Amino acid sequence: MTSLLSPGFNARINQVKAQERKREGEKENAASTSTSTSIPVPAIERPAKRASITPTKNSNAEISSSSTAATTPGGASAAARPQALAAKAPLQPQRQPDPRVPSPLPTTLPAAHSRTLNLQRRLRLSKKRGSDILALGHSTAMALYIKIISLESIIDTQAQSLSEKSAFLLQQNTELAEKDRDIERRNETIRQQAKGLRKRDRMLERKEKERRGLEETMATKDEEMADMLKTLQTLRKELGKAAKEIDAGKTGSRDMKARLERDSATLAQTVSDLVE
């Protein structure tokens, strides 16, 4: 995580650590001087002088026996020696130490003072470890804070880009909806045109049927005209024969003339019908 920090921030953290270590060293020096000056060294009391023993008959024997018992390994006779001497020797007033004579300084520190120094050393080490842990925690917290800030900025940037994309997509959706409405209107127009074309096709089919009917009628009339032409040709042949008979025999009569007139009228009527 410390790799995420900038060089200036790392330098600031190192400076803070150095200041904390300096303060801890000053505190330790002050504590050591205060403890060295304030802890009293207990004076070693001088052992009281033995009471004077008056010589008796058995005193030499008792002293020799007590000395031998004290020198022998065991502990019962040596431990019972002061009690035996105190019981047999008469009580004498103890001599008080002379206050003018200074007491000798101790050659070694007492055990309590050494334990105190050990505890102080452990306390200093624990304080140093605690300060290191605190500095590490502070740097870690700052790294996490910077990482969180960077993540927040990244999230804000992504959120802004997403909002812009959503706005762009919304605009595109609006444009697509407008295009869909235009396409729907065009489709409706095409459907209306298709309906008109279907109507026109039906009308053309009706006209085609009418044309076919007219063609059939014309074909029928053509057949009729062909028949009439044949009839006219037959009549012409008959008229020619009649004319030949009239020219040849000159035997025309009124009946023949009337017949010819009737045939001529019929022929004229037929021709007029054909023309129509």
Tab-separated table of C-alpha atoms in Angstrom:
chain	number	residue	atom	x	y	z
A	1	MET	CA	0.000	0.000	0.000
A	2	THR	CA	2.895	2.347	0.648
A	3	SER	CA	3.696	2.115	-3.066
A	4	LEU	CA	0.505	4.021	-3.746
A	5	LEU	CA	1.775	7.063	-1.845
A	6	SER	CA	3.529	9.936	-3.528
A	7	PRO	CA	7.223	10.716	-2.695
A	8	GLY	CA	6.255	13.893	-0.851
A	9	PHE	CA	3.821	12.020	1.325
A	10	ASN	CA	6.446	9.326	2.083
A	11	ALA	CA	8.934	12.033	3.088
A	12	ARG	CA	6.337	13.607	5.366
A	13	ILE	CA	5.629	10.226	7.008
A	14	ASN	CA	9.368	9.614	7.524
A	15	GLN	CA	9.709	13.071	9.092
A	16	VAL	CA	6.798	12.379	11.442
A	17	LYS	CA	8.353	9.014	12.384
A	18	ALA	CA	11.708	10.686	13.119
A	19	GLN	CA	10.028	13.318	15.299
A	20	GLU	CA	8.119	10.629	17.199
A	21	ARG	CA	11.307	8.617	17.735
A	22	LYS	CA	13.108	11.747	18.936
A	23	ARG	CA	10.327	12.482	21.431
A	24	GLU	CA	10.353	8.860	22.602
A	25	GLY	CA	14.144	9.027	23.107
A	26	GLU	CA	13.818	12.234	25.113
A	27	LYS	CA	11.086	10.631	27.241
A	28	GLU	CA	13.233	7.535	27.808
A	29	ASN	CA	16.248	9.642	28.808
A	30	ALA	CA	14.126	11.688	31.212
A	31	ALA	CA	12.609	8.518	32.667
A	32	SER	CA	16.029	6.885	33.106
A	33	THR	CA	17.479	9.966	34.836
A	34	SER	CA	14.431	10.304	37.059
A	35	THR	CA	14.507	6.650	38.019
A	36	SER	CA	18.252	6.700	38.659
A	37	THR	CA	17.928	9.737	40.923
A	38	SER	CA	14.627	8.931	42.533
A	39	ILE	CA	15.079	5.238	43.322
A	40	PRO	CA	16.610	5.051	46.813
A	41	VAL	CA	19.259	2.449	47.454
A	42	PRO	CA	18.405	0.703	50.677
A	43	ALA	CA	21.214	0.835	53.243
A	44	ILE	CA	22.603	-2.466	54.368
A	45	GLU	CA	22.183	-2.810	58.056
A	46	ARG	CA	25.209	-3.865	60.003
A	47	PRO	CA	24.803	-7.117	61.846
A	48	ALA	CA	24.512	-6.690	65.573
A	49	LYS	CA	27.488	-7.690	67.634
A	50	ARG	CA	27.258	-10.880	69.504
A	51	ALA	CA	26.598	-10.681	73.184
A	52	SER	CA	29.606	-11.208	75.336
A	53	ILE	CA	29.798	-14.684	76.663
A	54	THR	CA	31.113	-15.200	80.152
A	55	PRO	CA	33.577	-18.040	80.390
A	56	THR	CA	32.224	-21.077	82.109
A	57	LYS	CA	33.390	-24.577	82.465
A	58	ASN	CA	31.563	-25.903	79.404
A	59	SER	CA	31.901	-22.817	77.224
A	60	ASN	CA	34.870	-24.047	75.236
A	61	ALA	CA	33.209	-27.370	74.579
A	62	GLU	CA	29.980	-25.702	73.490
A	63	ILE	CA	31.776	-23.318	71.172
A	64	SER	CA	33.776	-26.132	69.637
A	65	SER	CA	30.661	-28.263	69.176
A	66	SER	CA	28.710	-25.378	67.670
A	67	SER	CA	31.565	-24.535	65.300
A	68	THR	CA	31.844	-28.145	64.188
A	69	ALA	CA	28.091	-28.364	63.732
A	70	ALA	CA	28.057	-25.198	61.663
A	71	THR	CA	30.848	-26.420	59.405
A	72	THR	CA	29.279	-29.844	58.808
A	73	PRO	CA	27.009	-30.125	55.782
A	74	GLY	CA	23.474	-30.529	56.947
A	75	GLY	CA	21.564	-27.588	58.158
A	76	ALA	CA	19.996	-28.554	61.450
A	77	SER	CA	22.955	-27.776	63.759
A	78	ALA	CA	23.922	-24.644	61.807
A	79	ALA	CA	20.346	-23.335	61.901
A	80	ALA	CA	19.988	-24.110	65.593
A	81	ARG	CA	23.259	-22.407	66.521
A	82	PRO	CA	21.948	-18.847	67.072
A	83	GLN	CA	18.979	-20.124	69.028
A	84	ALA	CA	21.241	-22.201	71.289
A	85	LEU	CA	23.616	-19.301	71.830
A	86	ALA	CA	20.729	-16.951	72.528
A	87	ALA	CA	19.243	-19.399	75.007
A	88	LYS	CA	22.502	-20.053	76.878
A	89	ALA	CA	24.078	-16.598	76.645
A	90	PRO	CA	22.831	-13.940	78.960
A	91	LEU	CA	21.006	-11.016	77.290
A	92	GLN	CA	23.251	-7.975	76.789
A	93	PRO	CA	22.252	-4.562	75.436
A	94	GLN	CA	23.021	-4.313	71.687
A	95	ARG	CA	25.422	-1.655	70.522
A	96	GLN	CA	23.869	0.943	68.238
A	97	PRO	CA	25.819	1.892	65.112
A	98	ASP	CA	27.656	5.152	65.212
A	99	PRO	CA	25.798	7.706	63.063
A	100	ARG	CA	29.063	9.487	62.325
A	101	VAL	CA	30.421	6.456	60.513
A	102	PRO	CA	28.944	6.260	57.014
A	103	SER	CA	27.428	2.989	55.946
A	104	PRO	CA	29.291	1.205	53.144
A	105	LEU	CA	27.791	1.466	49.644
A	106	PRO	CA	26.285	-1.699	48.189
A	107	THR	CA	28.434	-3.420	45.583
A	108	THR	CA	25.436	-4.848	43.665
A	109	LEU	CA	21.975	-3.475	42.960
A	110	PRO	CA	19.110	-5.152	44.727
A	111	ALA	CA	16.878	-7.522	42.776
A	112	ALA	CA	13.881	-5.157	42.906
A	113	HIS	CA	15.877	-2.390	41.246
A	114	SER	CA	17.070	-4.741	38.465
A	115	ARG	CA	13.491	-5.882	37.898
A	116	THR	CA	12.442	-2.226	37.706
A	117	LEU	CA	15.118	-1.556	35.103
A	118	ASN	CA	14.037	-4.611	33.116
A	119	LEU	CA	10.434	-3.440	33.242
A	120	GLN	CA	11.479	0.046	32.126
A	121	ARG	CA	13.507	-1.405	29.255
A	122	ARG	CA	10.575	-3.571	28.205
A	123	LEU	CA	8.272	-0.560	28.465
A	124	ARG	CA	10.599	1.461	26.226
A	125	LEU	CA	10.742	-1.382	23.711
A	126	SER	CA	6.962	-1.770	23.780
A	127	LYS	CA	6.566	1.999	23.345
A	128	LYS	CA	8.941	1.918	20.391
A	129	ARG	CA	7.093	-1.004	18.875
A	130	GLY	CA	3.810	0.781	19.528
A	131	SER	CA	5.079	3.957	17.866
A	132	ASP	CA	6.311	1.917	14.887
A	133	ILE	CA	2.990	0.124	14.688
A	134	LEU	CA	1.172	3.450	15.038
A	135	ALA	CA	3.282	5.002	12.269
A	136	LEU	CA	2.700	1.964	10.077
A	137	GLY	CA	-1.016	2.111	10.834
A	138	HIS	CA	-1.019	5.833	10.077
A	139	SER	CA	0.762	5.292	6.761
A	140	THR	CA	-1.554	2.381	5.954
A	141	ALA	CA	-4.587	4.471	6.839
A	142	MET	CA	-3.332	7.346	4.704
A	143	ALA	CA	-2.648	4.923	1.842
A	144	LEU	CA	-6.144	3.511	2.205
A	145	TYR	CA	-7.556	7.033	2.376
A	146	ILE	CA	-5.707	8.042	-0.791
A	147	LYS	CA	-6.777	4.824	-2.481
A	148	ILE	CA	-10.381	5.440	-1.436
A	149	ILE	CA	-10.170	9.007	-2.758
A	150	SER	CA	-8.712	7.756	-6.041
A	151	LEU	CA	-11.411	5.090	-6.244
A	152	GLU	CA	-14.055	7.719	-5.510
A	153	SER	CA	-12.669	9.927	-8.267
A	154	ILE	CA	-12.616	6.942	-10.624
A	155	ILE	CA	-16.172	6.050	-9.616
A	156	ASP	CA	-17.269	9.667	-10.111
A	157	THR	CA	-15.624	9.733	-13.532
A	158	GLN	CA	-17.236	6.437	-14.490
A	159	ALA	CA	-20.591	7.614	-13.151
A	160	GLN	CA	-20.293	10.824	-15.169
A	161	SER	CA	-19.347	8.866	-18.290
A	162	LEU	CA	-22.233	6.471	-17.661
A	163	SER	CA	-24.626	9.389	-17.217
A	164	GLU	CA	-23.354	10.894	-20.471
A	165	LYS	CA	-23.739	7.533	-22.204
A	166	SER	CA	-27.235	7.128	-20.766
A	167	ALA	CA	-28.146	10.632	-21.972
A	168	PHE	CA	-26.722	9.820	-25.416
A	169	LEU	CA	-28.610	6.507	-25.483
A	170	LEU	CA	-31.787	8.299	-24.393
A	171	GLN	CA	-31.339	10.791	-27.220
A	172	GLN	CA	-30.737	7.937	-29.651
A	173	ASN	CA	-33.836	6.161	-28.350
A	174	THR	CA	-35.834	9.354	-28.896
A	175	GLU	CA	-34.485	9.668	-32.438
A	176	LEU	CA	-35.192	5.987	-33.115
A	177	ALA	CA	-38.725	6.396	-31.765
A	178	GLU	CA	-39.236	9.382	-34.104
A	179	LYS	CA	-37.855	7.324	-36.996
A	180	ASP	CA	-40.172	4.470	-36.037
A	181	ARG	CA	-43.129	6.874	-36.114
A	182	ASP	CA	-42.024	8.151	-39.538
A	183	ILE	CA	-41.698	4.577	-40.781
A	184	GLU	CA	-45.140	3.778	-39.366
A	185	ARG	CA	-46.606	6.801	-41.174
A	186	ARG	CA	-44.887	5.723	-44.395
A	187	ASN	CA	-46.193	2.199	-43.931
A	188	GLU	CA	-49.698	3.574	-43.426
A	189	THR	CA	-49.326	5.628	-46.609
A	190	ILE	CA	-48.054	2.540	-48.437
A	191	ARG	CA	-51.006	0.534	-47.103
A	192	GLN	CA	-53.412	3.216	-48.336
A	193	GLN	CA	-51.667	3.213	-51.713
A	194	ALA	CA	-51.862	-0.580	-51.781
A	195	LYS	CA	-55.599	-0.370	-51.093
A	196	GLY	CA	-55.944	2.114	-53.961
A	197	LEU	CA	-53.896	-0.158	-56.217
A	198	ARG	CA	-56.055	-3.129	-55.302
A	199	LYS	CA	-59.165	-1.095	-56.111
A	200	ARG	CA	-57.579	-0.067	-59.407
A	201	ASP	CA	-56.679	-3.689	-60.129
A	202	ARG	CA	-60.256	-4.746	-59.462
A	203	MET	CA	-61.495	-1.945	-61.722
A	204	LEU	CA	-59.024	-2.992	-64.413
A	205	GLU	CA	-60.189	-6.571	-64.043
A	206	ARG	CA	-63.767	-5.409	-64.512
A	207	LYS	CA	-62.743	-3.380	-67.562
A	208	GLU	CA	-60.829	-6.369	-68.876
A	209	LYS	CA	-63.912	-8.500	-68.446
A	210	GLU	CA	-65.963	-5.846	-70.242
A	211	ARG	CA	-63.363	-5.708	-73.031
A	212	ARG	CA	-63.453	-9.456	-73.356
A	213	GLY	CA	-67.230	-9.292	-73.475
A	214	LEU	CA	-67.043	-6.601	-76.176
A	215	GLU	CA	-64.516	-8.697	-78.080
A	216	GLU	CA	-66.861	-11.649	-77.902
A	217	THR	CA	-69.730	-9.396	-79.028
A	218	MET	CA	-67.608	-8.029	-81.879
A	219	ALA	CA	-66.681	-11.549	-82.865
A	220	THR	CA	-70.353	-12.469	-82.892
A	221	LYS	CA	-71.153	-9.360	-84.945
A	222	ASP	CA	-68.310	-10.200	-87.305
A	223	GLU	CA	-69.806	-13.617	-87.812
A	224	GLU	CA	-73.183	-12.000	-88.403
A	225	MET	CA	-71.628	-9.561	-90.897
A	226	ALA	CA	-69.971	-12.463	-92.661
A	227	ASP	CA	-73.330	-14.179	-92.900
A	228	MET	CA	-74.897	-10.949	-94.193
A	229	LEU	CA	-72.146	-10.592	-96.761
A	230	LYS	CA	-72.813	-14.098	-97.925
A	231	THR	CA	-76.505	-13.219	-98.121
A	232	LEU	CA	-75.674	-10.067	-100.107
A	233	GLN	CA	-73.501	-12.058	-102.441
A	234	THR	CA	-76.331	-14.504	-102.931
A	235	LEU	CA	-78.749	-11.629	-103.561
A	236	ARG	CA	-76.324	-10.079	-106.006
A	237	LYS	CA	-76.107	-13.353	-107.827
A	238	GLU	CA	-79.869	-13.568	-107.898
A	239	LEU	CA	-80.123	-9.931	-109.054
A	240	GLY	CA	-77.579	-10.669	-111.744
A	241	LYS	CA	-79.549	-13.668	-112.837
A	242	ALA	CA	-82.730	-11.613	-112.824
A	243	ALA	CA	-81.056	-8.850	-114.802
A	244	LYS	CA	-79.782	-11.385	-117.243
A	245	GLU	CA	-83.236	-12.845	-117.532
A	246	ILE	CA	-84.671	-9.341	-118.037
A	247	ASP	CA	-82.009	-8.465	-120.556
A	248	ALA	CA	-82.257	-11.799	-122.272
A	249	GLY	CA	-85.951	-12.299	-122.406
A	250	LYS	CA	-87.180	-8.816	-121.764
A	251	THR	CA	-89.988	-10.514	-120.118
A	252	GLY	CA	-90.035	-8.227	-117.046
A	253	SER	CA	-93.289	-7.451	-115.548
A	254	ARG	CA	-94.585	-5.385	-112.730
A	255	ASP	CA	-94.283	-8.283	-110.372
A	256	MET	CA	-90.673	-8.663	-111.210
A	257	LYS	CA	-90.102	-4.945	-110.756
A	258	ALA	CA	-91.847	-4.999	-107.426
A	259	ARG	CA	-89.785	-7.996	-106.412
A	260	LEU	CA	-86.649	-6.238	-107.454
A	261	GLU	CA	-87.653	-3.118	-105.551
A	262	ARG	CA	-88.354	-5.160	-102.486
A	263	ASP	CA	-85.059	-6.939	-102.823
A	264	SER	CA	-83.328	-3.596	-103.317
A	265	ALA	CA	-84.960	-2.156	-100.207
A	266	THR	CA	-84.027	-5.231	-98.226
A	267	LEU	CA	-80.487	-4.997	-99.499
A	268	ALA	CA	-80.258	-1.303	-98.598
A	269	GLN	CA	-81.577	-1.996	-95.117
A	270	THR	CA	-79.059	-4.776	-94.658
A	271	VAL	CA	-76.233	-2.514	-95.788
A	272	SER	CA	-77.339	0.218	-93.403
A	273	ASP	CA	-77.437	-2.296	-90.534
A	274	LEU	CA	-73.963	-3.465	-91.388
A	275	VAL	CA	-72.689	0.086	-91.477
A	276	GLU	CA	-74.153	0.787	-88.044
